[in-house]
XYZ file of C-alpha atoms in Angstrom:
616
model
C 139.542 -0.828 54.973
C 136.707 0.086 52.929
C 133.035 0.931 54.389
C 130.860 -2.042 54.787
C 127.826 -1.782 51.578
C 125.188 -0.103 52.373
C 123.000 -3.175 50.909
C 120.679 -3.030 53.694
C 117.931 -0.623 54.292
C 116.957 0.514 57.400
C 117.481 2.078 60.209
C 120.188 0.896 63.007
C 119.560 1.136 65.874
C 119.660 -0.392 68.812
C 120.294 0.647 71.830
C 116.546 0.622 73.378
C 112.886 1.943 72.283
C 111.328 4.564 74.238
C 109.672 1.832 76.686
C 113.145 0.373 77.216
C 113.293 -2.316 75.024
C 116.576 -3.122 73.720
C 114.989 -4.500 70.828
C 115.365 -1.666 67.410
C 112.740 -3.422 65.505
C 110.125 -2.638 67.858
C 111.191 1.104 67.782
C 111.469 1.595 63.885
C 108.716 -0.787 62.846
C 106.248 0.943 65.471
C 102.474 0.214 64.023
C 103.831 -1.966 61.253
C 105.041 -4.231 63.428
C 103.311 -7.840 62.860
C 100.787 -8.939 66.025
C 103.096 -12.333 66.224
C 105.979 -10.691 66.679
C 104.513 -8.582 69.099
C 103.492 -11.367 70.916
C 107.198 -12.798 71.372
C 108.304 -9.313 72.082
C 106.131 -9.270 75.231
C 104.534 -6.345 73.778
C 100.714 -7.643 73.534
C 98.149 -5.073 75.240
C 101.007 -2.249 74.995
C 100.356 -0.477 71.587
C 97.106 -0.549 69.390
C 96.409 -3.861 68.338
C 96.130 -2.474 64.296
C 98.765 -3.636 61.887
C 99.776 -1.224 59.260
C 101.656 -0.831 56.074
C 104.888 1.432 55.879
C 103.213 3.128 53.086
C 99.853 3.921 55.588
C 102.499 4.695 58.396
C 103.981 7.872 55.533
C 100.374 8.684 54.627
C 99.244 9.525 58.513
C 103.116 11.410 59.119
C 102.410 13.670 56.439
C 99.009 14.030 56.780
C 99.840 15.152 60.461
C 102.620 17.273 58.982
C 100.160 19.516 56.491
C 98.306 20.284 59.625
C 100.876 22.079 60.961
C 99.950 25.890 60.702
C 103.313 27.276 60.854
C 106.946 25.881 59.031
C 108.183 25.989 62.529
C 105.697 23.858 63.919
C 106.455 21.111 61.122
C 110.336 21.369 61.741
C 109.522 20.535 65.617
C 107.609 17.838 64.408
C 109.796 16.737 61.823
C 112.532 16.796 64.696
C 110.663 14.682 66.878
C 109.737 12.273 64.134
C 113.738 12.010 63.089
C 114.951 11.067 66.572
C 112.047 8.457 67.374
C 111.805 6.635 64.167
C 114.697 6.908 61.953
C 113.271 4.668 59.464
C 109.954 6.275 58.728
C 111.908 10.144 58.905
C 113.947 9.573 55.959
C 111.440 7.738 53.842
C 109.240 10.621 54.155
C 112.371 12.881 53.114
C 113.007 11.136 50.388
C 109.844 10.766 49.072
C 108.595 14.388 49.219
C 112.282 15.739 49.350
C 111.442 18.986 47.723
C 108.562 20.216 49.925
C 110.453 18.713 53.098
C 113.832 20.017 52.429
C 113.149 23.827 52.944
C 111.444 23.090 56.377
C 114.440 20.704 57.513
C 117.270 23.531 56.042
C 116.801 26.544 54.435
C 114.599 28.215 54.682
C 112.777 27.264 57.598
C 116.540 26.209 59.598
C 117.076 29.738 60.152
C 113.997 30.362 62.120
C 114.613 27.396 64.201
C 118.129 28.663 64.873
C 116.668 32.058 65.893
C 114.243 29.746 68.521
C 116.317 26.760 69.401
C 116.718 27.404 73.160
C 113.056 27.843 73.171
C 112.066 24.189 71.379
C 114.995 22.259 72.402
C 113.200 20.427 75.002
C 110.503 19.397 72.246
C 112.534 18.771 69.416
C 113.287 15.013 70.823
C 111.802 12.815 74.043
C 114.379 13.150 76.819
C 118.168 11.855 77.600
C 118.417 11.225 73.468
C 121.384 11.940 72.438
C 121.978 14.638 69.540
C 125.226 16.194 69.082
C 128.145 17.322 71.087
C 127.525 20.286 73.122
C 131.090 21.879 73.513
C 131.338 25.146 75.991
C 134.538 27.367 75.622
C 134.787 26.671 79.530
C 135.063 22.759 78.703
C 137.236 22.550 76.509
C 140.135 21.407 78.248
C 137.894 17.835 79.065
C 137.394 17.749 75.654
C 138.582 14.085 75.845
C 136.229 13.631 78.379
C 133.449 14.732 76.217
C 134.260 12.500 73.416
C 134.199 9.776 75.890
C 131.341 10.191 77.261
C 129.739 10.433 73.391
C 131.239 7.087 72.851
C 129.662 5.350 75.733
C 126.575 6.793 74.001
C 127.471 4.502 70.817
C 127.287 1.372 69.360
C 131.327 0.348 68.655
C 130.358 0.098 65.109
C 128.975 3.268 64.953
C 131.974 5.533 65.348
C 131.469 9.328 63.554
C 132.671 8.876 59.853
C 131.516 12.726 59.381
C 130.873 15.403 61.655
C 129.224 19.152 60.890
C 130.692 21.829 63.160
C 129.829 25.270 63.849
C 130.404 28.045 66.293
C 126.750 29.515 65.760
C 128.811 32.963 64.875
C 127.446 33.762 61.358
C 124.327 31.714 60.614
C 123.054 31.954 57.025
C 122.277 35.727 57.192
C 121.059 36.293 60.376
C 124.547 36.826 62.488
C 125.553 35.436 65.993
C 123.210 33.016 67.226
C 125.915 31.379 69.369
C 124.563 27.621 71.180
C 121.492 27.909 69.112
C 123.131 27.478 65.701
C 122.968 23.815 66.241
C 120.361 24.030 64.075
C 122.566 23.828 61.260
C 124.767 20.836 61.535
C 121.660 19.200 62.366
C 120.411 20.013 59.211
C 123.015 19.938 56.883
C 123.729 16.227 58.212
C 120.278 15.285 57.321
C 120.820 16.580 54.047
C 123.780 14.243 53.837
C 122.071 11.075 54.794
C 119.069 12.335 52.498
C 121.193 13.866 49.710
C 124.040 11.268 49.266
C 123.137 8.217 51.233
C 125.855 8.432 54.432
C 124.952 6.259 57.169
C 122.560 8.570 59.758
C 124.119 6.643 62.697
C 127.261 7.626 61.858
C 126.623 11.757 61.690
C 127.540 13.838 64.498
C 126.782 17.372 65.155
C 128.597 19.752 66.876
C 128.743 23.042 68.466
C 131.671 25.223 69.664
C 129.584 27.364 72.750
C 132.170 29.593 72.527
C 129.516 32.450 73.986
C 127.833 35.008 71.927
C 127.541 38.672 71.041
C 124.100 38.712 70.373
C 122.447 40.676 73.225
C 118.849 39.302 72.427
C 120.727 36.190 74.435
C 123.268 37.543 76.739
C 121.035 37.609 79.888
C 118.239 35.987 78.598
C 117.248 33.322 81.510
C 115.877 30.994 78.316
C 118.427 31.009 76.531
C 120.384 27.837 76.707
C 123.991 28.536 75.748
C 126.649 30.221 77.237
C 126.051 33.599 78.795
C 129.393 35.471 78.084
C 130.942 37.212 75.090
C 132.792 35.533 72.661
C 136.885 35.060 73.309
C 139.413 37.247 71.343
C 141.193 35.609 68.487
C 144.013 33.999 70.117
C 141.603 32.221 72.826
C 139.331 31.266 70.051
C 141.981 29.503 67.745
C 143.890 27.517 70.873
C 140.388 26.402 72.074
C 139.275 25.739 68.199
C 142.355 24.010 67.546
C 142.471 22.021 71.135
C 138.562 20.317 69.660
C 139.761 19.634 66.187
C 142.589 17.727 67.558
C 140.657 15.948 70.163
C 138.625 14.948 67.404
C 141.010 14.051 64.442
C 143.123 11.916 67.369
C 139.545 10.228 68.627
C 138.436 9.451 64.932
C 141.666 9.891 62.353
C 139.108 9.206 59.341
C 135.812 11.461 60.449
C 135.650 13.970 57.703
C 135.100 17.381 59.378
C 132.977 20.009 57.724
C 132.904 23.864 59.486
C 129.970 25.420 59.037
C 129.186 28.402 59.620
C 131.793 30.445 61.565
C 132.641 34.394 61.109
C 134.527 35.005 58.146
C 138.182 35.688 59.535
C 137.864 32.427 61.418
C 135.868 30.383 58.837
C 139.251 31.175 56.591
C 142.002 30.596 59.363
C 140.668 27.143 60.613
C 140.347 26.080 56.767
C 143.838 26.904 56.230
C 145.323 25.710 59.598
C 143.646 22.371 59.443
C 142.881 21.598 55.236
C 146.319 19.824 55.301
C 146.300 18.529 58.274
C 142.886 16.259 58.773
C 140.081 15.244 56.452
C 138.105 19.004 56.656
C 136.386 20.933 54.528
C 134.330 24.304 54.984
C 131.134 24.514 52.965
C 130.682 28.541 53.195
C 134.135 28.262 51.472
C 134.541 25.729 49.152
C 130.444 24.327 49.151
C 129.450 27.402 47.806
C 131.960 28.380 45.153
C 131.341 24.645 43.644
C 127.582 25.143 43.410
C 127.893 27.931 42.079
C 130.493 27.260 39.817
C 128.517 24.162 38.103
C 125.547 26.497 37.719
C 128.286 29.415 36.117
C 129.593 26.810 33.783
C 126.272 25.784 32.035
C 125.615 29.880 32.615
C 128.600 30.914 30.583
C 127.737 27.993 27.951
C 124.319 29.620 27.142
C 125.026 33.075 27.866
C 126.429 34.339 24.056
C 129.647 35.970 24.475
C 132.924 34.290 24.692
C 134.431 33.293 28.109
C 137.083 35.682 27.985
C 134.914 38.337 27.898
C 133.202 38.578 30.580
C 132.941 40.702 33.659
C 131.456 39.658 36.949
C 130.638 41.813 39.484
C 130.236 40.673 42.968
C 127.851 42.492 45.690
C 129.231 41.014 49.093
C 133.332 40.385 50.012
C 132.461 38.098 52.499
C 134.070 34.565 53.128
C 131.616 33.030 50.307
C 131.958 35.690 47.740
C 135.531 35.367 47.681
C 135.505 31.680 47.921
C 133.037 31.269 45.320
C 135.329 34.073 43.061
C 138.214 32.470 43.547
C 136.993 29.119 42.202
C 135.201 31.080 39.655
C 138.890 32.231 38.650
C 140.216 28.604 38.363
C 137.347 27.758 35.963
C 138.813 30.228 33.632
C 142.212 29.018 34.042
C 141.799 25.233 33.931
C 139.095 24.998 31.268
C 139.811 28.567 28.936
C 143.547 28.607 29.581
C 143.420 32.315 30.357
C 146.774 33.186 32.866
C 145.333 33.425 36.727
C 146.313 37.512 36.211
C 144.126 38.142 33.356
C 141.512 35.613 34.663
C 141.725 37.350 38.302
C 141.307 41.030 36.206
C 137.282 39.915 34.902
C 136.231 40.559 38.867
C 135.370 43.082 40.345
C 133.958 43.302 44.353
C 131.585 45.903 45.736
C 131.249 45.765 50.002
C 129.081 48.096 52.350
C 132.054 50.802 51.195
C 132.092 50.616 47.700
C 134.185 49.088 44.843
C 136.875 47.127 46.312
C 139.885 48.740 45.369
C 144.110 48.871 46.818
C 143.654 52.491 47.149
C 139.979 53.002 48.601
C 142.099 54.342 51.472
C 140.790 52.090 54.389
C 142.568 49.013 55.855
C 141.182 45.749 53.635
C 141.127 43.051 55.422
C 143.650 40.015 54.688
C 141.051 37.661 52.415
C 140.091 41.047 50.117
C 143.263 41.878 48.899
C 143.662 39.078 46.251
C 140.699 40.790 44.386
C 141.065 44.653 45.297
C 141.667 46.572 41.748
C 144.493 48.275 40.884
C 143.575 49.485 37.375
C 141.064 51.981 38.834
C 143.001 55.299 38.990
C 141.902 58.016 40.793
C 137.890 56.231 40.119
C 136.258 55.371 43.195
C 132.760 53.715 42.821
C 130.359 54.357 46.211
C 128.155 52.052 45.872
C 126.719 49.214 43.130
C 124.731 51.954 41.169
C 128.190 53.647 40.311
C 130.054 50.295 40.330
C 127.439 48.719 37.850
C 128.205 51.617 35.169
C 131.799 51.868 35.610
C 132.392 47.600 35.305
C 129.730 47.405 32.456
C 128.865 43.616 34.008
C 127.892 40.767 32.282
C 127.083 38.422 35.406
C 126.600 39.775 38.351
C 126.385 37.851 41.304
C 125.159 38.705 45.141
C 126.090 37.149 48.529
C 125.563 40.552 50.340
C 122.500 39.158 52.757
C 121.384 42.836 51.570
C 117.089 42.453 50.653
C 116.235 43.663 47.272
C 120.390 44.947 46.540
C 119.153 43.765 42.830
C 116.508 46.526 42.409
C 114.677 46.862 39.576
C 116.934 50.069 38.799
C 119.889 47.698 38.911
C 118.298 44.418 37.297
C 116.785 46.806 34.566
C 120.160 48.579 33.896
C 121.970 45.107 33.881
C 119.468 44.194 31.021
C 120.364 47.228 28.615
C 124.130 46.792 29.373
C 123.820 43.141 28.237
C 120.891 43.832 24.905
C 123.154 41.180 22.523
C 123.638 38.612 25.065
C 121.675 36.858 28.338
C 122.240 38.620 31.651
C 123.469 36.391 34.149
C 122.303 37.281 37.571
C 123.173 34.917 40.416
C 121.273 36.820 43.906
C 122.427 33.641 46.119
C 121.804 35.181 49.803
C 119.689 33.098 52.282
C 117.378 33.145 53.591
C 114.533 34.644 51.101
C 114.223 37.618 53.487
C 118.377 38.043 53.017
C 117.889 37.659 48.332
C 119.181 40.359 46.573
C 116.314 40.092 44.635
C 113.218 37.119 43.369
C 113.473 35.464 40.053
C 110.057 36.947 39.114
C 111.798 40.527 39.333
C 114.692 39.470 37.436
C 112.245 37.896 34.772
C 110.481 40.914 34.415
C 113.572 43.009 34.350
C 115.306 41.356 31.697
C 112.552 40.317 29.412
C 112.917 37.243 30.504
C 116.095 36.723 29.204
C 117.812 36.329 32.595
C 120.270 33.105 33.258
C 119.056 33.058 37.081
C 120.528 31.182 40.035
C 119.642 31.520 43.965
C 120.844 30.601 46.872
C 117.069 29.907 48.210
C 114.027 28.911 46.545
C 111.951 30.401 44.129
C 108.480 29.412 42.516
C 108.360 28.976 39.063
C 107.623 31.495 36.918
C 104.870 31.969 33.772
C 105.767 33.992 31.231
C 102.309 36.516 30.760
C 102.572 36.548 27.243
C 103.239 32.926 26.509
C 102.071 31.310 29.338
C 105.299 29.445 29.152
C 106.930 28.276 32.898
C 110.137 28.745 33.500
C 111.976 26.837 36.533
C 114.394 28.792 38.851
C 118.040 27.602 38.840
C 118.677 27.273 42.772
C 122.666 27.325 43.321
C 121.433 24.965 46.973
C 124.889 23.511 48.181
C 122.997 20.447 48.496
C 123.784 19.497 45.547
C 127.336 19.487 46.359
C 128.492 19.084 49.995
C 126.554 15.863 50.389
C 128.899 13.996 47.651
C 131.768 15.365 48.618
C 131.522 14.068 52.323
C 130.248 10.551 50.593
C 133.115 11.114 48.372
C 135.881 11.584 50.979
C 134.120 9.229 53.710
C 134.776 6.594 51.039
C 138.083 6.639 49.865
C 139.719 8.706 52.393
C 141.928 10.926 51.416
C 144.835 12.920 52.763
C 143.067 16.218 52.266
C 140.780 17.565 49.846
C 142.219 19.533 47.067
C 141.109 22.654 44.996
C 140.869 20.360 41.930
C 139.068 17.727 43.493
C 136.214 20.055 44.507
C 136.716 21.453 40.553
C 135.720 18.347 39.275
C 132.898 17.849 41.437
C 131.923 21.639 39.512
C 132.406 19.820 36.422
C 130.297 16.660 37.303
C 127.685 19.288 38.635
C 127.556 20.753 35.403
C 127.711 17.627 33.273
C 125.173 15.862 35.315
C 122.195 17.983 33.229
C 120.034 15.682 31.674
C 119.190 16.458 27.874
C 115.644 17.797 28.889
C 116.986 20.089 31.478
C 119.544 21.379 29.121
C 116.432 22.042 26.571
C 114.807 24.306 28.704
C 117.833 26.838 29.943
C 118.052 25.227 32.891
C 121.405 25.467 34.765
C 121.221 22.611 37.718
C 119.381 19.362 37.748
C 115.950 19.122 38.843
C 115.918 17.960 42.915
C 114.260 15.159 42.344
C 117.528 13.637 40.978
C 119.511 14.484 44.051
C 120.745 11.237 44.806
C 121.207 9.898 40.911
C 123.426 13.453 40.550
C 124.919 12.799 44.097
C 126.288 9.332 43.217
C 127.835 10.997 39.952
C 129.233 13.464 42.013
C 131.345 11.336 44.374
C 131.985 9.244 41.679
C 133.865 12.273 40.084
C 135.532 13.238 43.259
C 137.308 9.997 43.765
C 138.385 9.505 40.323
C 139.735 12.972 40.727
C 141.450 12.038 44.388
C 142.985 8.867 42.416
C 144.655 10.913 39.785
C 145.996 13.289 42.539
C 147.159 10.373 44.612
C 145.517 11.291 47.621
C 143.227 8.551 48.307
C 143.844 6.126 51.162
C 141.487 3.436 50.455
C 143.294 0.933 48.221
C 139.744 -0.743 47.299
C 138.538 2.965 45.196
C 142.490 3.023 44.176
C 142.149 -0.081 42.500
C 138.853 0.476 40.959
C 139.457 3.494 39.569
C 142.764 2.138 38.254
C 141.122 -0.676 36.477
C 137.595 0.459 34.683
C 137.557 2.134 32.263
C 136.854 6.109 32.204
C 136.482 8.507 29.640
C 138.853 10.255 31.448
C 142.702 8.899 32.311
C 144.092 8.698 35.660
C 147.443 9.211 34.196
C 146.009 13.189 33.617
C 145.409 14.854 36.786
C 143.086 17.767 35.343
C 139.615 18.022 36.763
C 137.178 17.124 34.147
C 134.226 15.572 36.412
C 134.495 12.547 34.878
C 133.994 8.721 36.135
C 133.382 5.168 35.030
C 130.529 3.055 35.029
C 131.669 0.404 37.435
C 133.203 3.397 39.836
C 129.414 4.929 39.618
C 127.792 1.798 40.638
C 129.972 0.909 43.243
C 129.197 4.346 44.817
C 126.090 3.630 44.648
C 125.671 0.268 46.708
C 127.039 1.818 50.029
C 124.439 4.452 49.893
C 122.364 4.248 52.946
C 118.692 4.426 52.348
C 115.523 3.877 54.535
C 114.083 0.103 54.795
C 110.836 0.074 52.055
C 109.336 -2.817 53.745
C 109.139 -4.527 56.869
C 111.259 -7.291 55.542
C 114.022 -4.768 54.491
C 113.495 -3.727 57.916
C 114.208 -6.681 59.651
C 116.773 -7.615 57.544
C 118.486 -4.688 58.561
C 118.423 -4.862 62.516
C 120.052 -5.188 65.399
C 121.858 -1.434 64.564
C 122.717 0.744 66.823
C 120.517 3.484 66.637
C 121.336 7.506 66.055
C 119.866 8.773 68.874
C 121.163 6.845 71.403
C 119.159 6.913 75.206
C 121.972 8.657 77.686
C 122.650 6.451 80.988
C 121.491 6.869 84.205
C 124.153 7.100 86.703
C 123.216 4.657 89.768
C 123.192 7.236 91.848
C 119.715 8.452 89.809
């Protein structure tokens, strides 16, 4: 059965206000609500007696927001805004997405990870319900925890997509065990923002499996488990005993890891891919993003695609993920055979050049890309590595600050005099880039085809005062239509293809002014127009595979017409008209107006008030 439209605004919400009243209007209307229905609402005497516009109700948030000295203080308040009114939280994200995204994620997520035990108790009023807190020593009542969660819920308001981390490799900063929270938090804000799912049906979740991190263990604020973390084998059975409680509680939820140390981030991706709806971002997220932005990269770069050379800086579980689907791109779209296609990459780690006879013991996800050409050469570090591989592209998820040097960017420039550099520094956050786009501007005589992973101010040209705009290679652009994508017409699993063609649609989605100026992703102000193209894309592409469930997005895609067939199953991004604008009718958005707003209640709300026991 498909998802109800999204053709209301609004919030849900319902299950009381602050003051107790079961009534969600009165919570997400707050000082627009009208003095009448105040009046019938036995409300008269209990809030100002002013009556104000949605739009006045934005104007005071923000204004209120810019006083905050410090991009932790706004998060807390952004926080506090999100889980009392709903309704007013995402119509201030939406309509000043690009300076309220990097204080809601990246950058200014990482910080709040690092000091989540510390403003937990202010990032919501009390007893509202946020997430699933999971200890390692609870995980055996794991079906005890779920219920509880659902007596938390409206019955229509069962998870259709959860965010799950074990806080054990945040961004760059490493083990922040309970507090990393802060990230499927985030991330499924940037899904109801991004791509329109339904914010009362987003759950986040951490594994407190313990931590390493010995800023925590024995710290009496810190709120999370005080232990180390397990070995492997206790890790995976108590992994693997949540996943299933989940996947058996809600059979349809798509589950997105986030976030987890690299050995584990791979082994729950591959235990569980073909098992439930799942999906790992660090994994698959990144290599699409990036991938889009190294399509419309190789387009503009000058040389044929067979002849490049891409060096990576960082073997982690991104780099590889994002090499591997770098690899397919080759395959599928230049027909070069995997071997040769595999042969144009080359990996540098804290060691060296990645190579089968470096003489140390690779571990299992590095071997795929470890040369074997190299003889008796052995490259210590990128310096050496950059001369012997002669790079075209060259592309950094080390978390190393300034790896690009200008030595390195300036070197990269001369190696590549007849065609454009590509240089893709994609660590978070800013204090983890390999290097700004202003150095790799200057370094390349501005020549550079530039991507991040976080964000950089535009850059004027001192000799033509001409601005150029940073690509930023922000999974945003990707994750959120994929879990709109697969919350929609449900299928089996998610396939390597099926993220492809979201790459493609990425890529494609460029508007003709964007491709005028160089640039290599759309402008964030489109997120949502590029977001609905997206999952658009990505269900076409599950209908050719045959792995959609939903018979409704079967049929449609079946029936309009594409300028692609369903009869092919190769990943070319693209969708039809009819498919794109029935994707876009059950995105949620924020009620406009106070009629939307009515319209839209009684809903459960996200953010639910926990029970007293009677024994309180």
């Amino acid at each position: 059965m498909a998802p109800t439209p999204s053709t209301h605004s609004g919030t849900s919400s319902a299950r009381r206000s602050r003051s107790g009243s079961p009534d969600p209007l009165a919570w997400n209307a707050g000082t627009a609500l009208p003095y009448a229905m105040r009046t019938a609402m036995h409300l008269k005497g209990l809030v100002p007696s002013g009556v104000e516009s949605f739009k006045a109700q934005e104007s005071r948030a923000m204004e209120q927001l810019k006083m905050k000295s410090t991009n932790l203080e706004k998060y807390i308040f952004l926080s506090m805004l999100r889980t009392t009114n709903i309704n007013l939280f995402y119509r201030l994200v939406l309509h000043n997405l690009k300076e309220i995204a990097p204080i809601i994620y990246t950058p200014t997520v990482g910080q709040a990870c690092q000091e989540y035990s510390n403003i937990y108790p202010f990032l919501a009023p009390p007893n509202v319900v946020d997430g699933l807190f999971i200890p390692l020593t609870e995980v055996d009542n794991i079906d005890e925890i779920i219920a509880n969660y659902r007596e938390s819920i409206s019955e229509d308001d069962e998870p259709e997509i959860t965010v799950i981390t074990d806080g054990s490799r945040i961004l760059g900063l490493g083990d922040l065990g309970m507090n990393g929270m802060g990230i499927p938090v985030g991330k499924l804000q940037l899904y109801v923002a991004a791509a329109g799912l339904n914010p009362d049906r987003c759950l986040p979740i951490v594994l407190d499996f313990g931590t390493n991190n010995p800023d925590y263990l024995g710290n009496p604020l810190y709120l999370g488990l005080q232990q180390p973390r397990p070995d492997d084998a206790t890790f995976y059975k108590a992994a693997n005993r949540v996943v299933q409680g989940l996947h058996s509680a809600f059979p349809n939820m798509f589950i997105q890891f986030e976030d987890f140390s690299t050995d584990h981030a791979f082994g729950l991706l591959d235990q569980w891919r073909h098992k439930a709806l799942c999906f790992n971002d660090d994994i698959q997220g990144t290599g699409c993003v990036i991938l889009g932005g190294f399509i419309s990269a190789v387009e503009q770069a000058g040389i044929p695609a067979q002849d490049h050379r891409i060096l990576f800086v960082g073997s982690g579980s991104a780099g590889v993920g994002v090499a591997k689907q770098l690899v397919d791109y080759f395959v599928i779209e230049h027909k070069i055979p995997e071997e040769k296609a595999k042969a144009m990459f080359w990996f540098v780690d804290s060691r060296g050049m990645i190579t089968a006879n470096r003489g140390d013991k690779l571990a299992e996800h590095k071997i795929y890309f470890a040369r074997h050409d190299n003889g008796s050469t052995q490259c210590r570090d990128l310096a050496e590595t950059l001369e012997y591989v002669k790079p075209t592209a060259l592309i950094g998820l080390s978390t190393i600050y300034k790896a690009f040097n200008e030595q390195i960017l300036t070197r990269m420039s001369q190696l590549n005099a007849q065609n454009r550099p590509i240089v893709f520094p994609l660590s978070n956050p800013e204090t983890k880039a390999e290097c700004s786009f202003e150095e790799a501007m200057r370094c390349t005589d501005n020549r550079v085809l530039f991507a991040s992973g976080t964000a950089f101010p535009e850059y004027t040209i001192p000799e033509t005062g001409e601005e150029r705009v940073p690509g930023q290679g922000n999974n945003m652009y990707v994750f959120p239509p994929i879990g709109l994508g697969a919350v929609l017409c449900k299928p089996t699993h998610i396939t390597d293809t099926m993220i492809y063609a979201v790459s493609k649609a990425l890529a494609n989605s460029l508007s003709s002014d964007e491709r005028a100026r160089g640039e290599l992703y759309p402008r964030i102000g489109r997120i949502r127009e590029v977001a609905a193209e997206l999952a658009a894309a990505f269900i076409h592409q599950a209908v050719k595979e045959d792995v959609a469930k939903d018979e409704k997005w079967i049929q449609l895609a079946k029936k309009s017409a594409s300028k692609a067939s369903v009869s092919s199953q190769s990943p070319d991004g693209m969708y039809s008209e009819a498919m794109l604008e029935e994707v876009k009718r059950f995105m949620w958005e924020p009620a406009e107006t106070f009629e939307q707003l009515r319209a839209s209640c009684p809903h459960q709300h996200h953010h639910p008030v926990v029970p007293h026991s009677s024994d309180e």
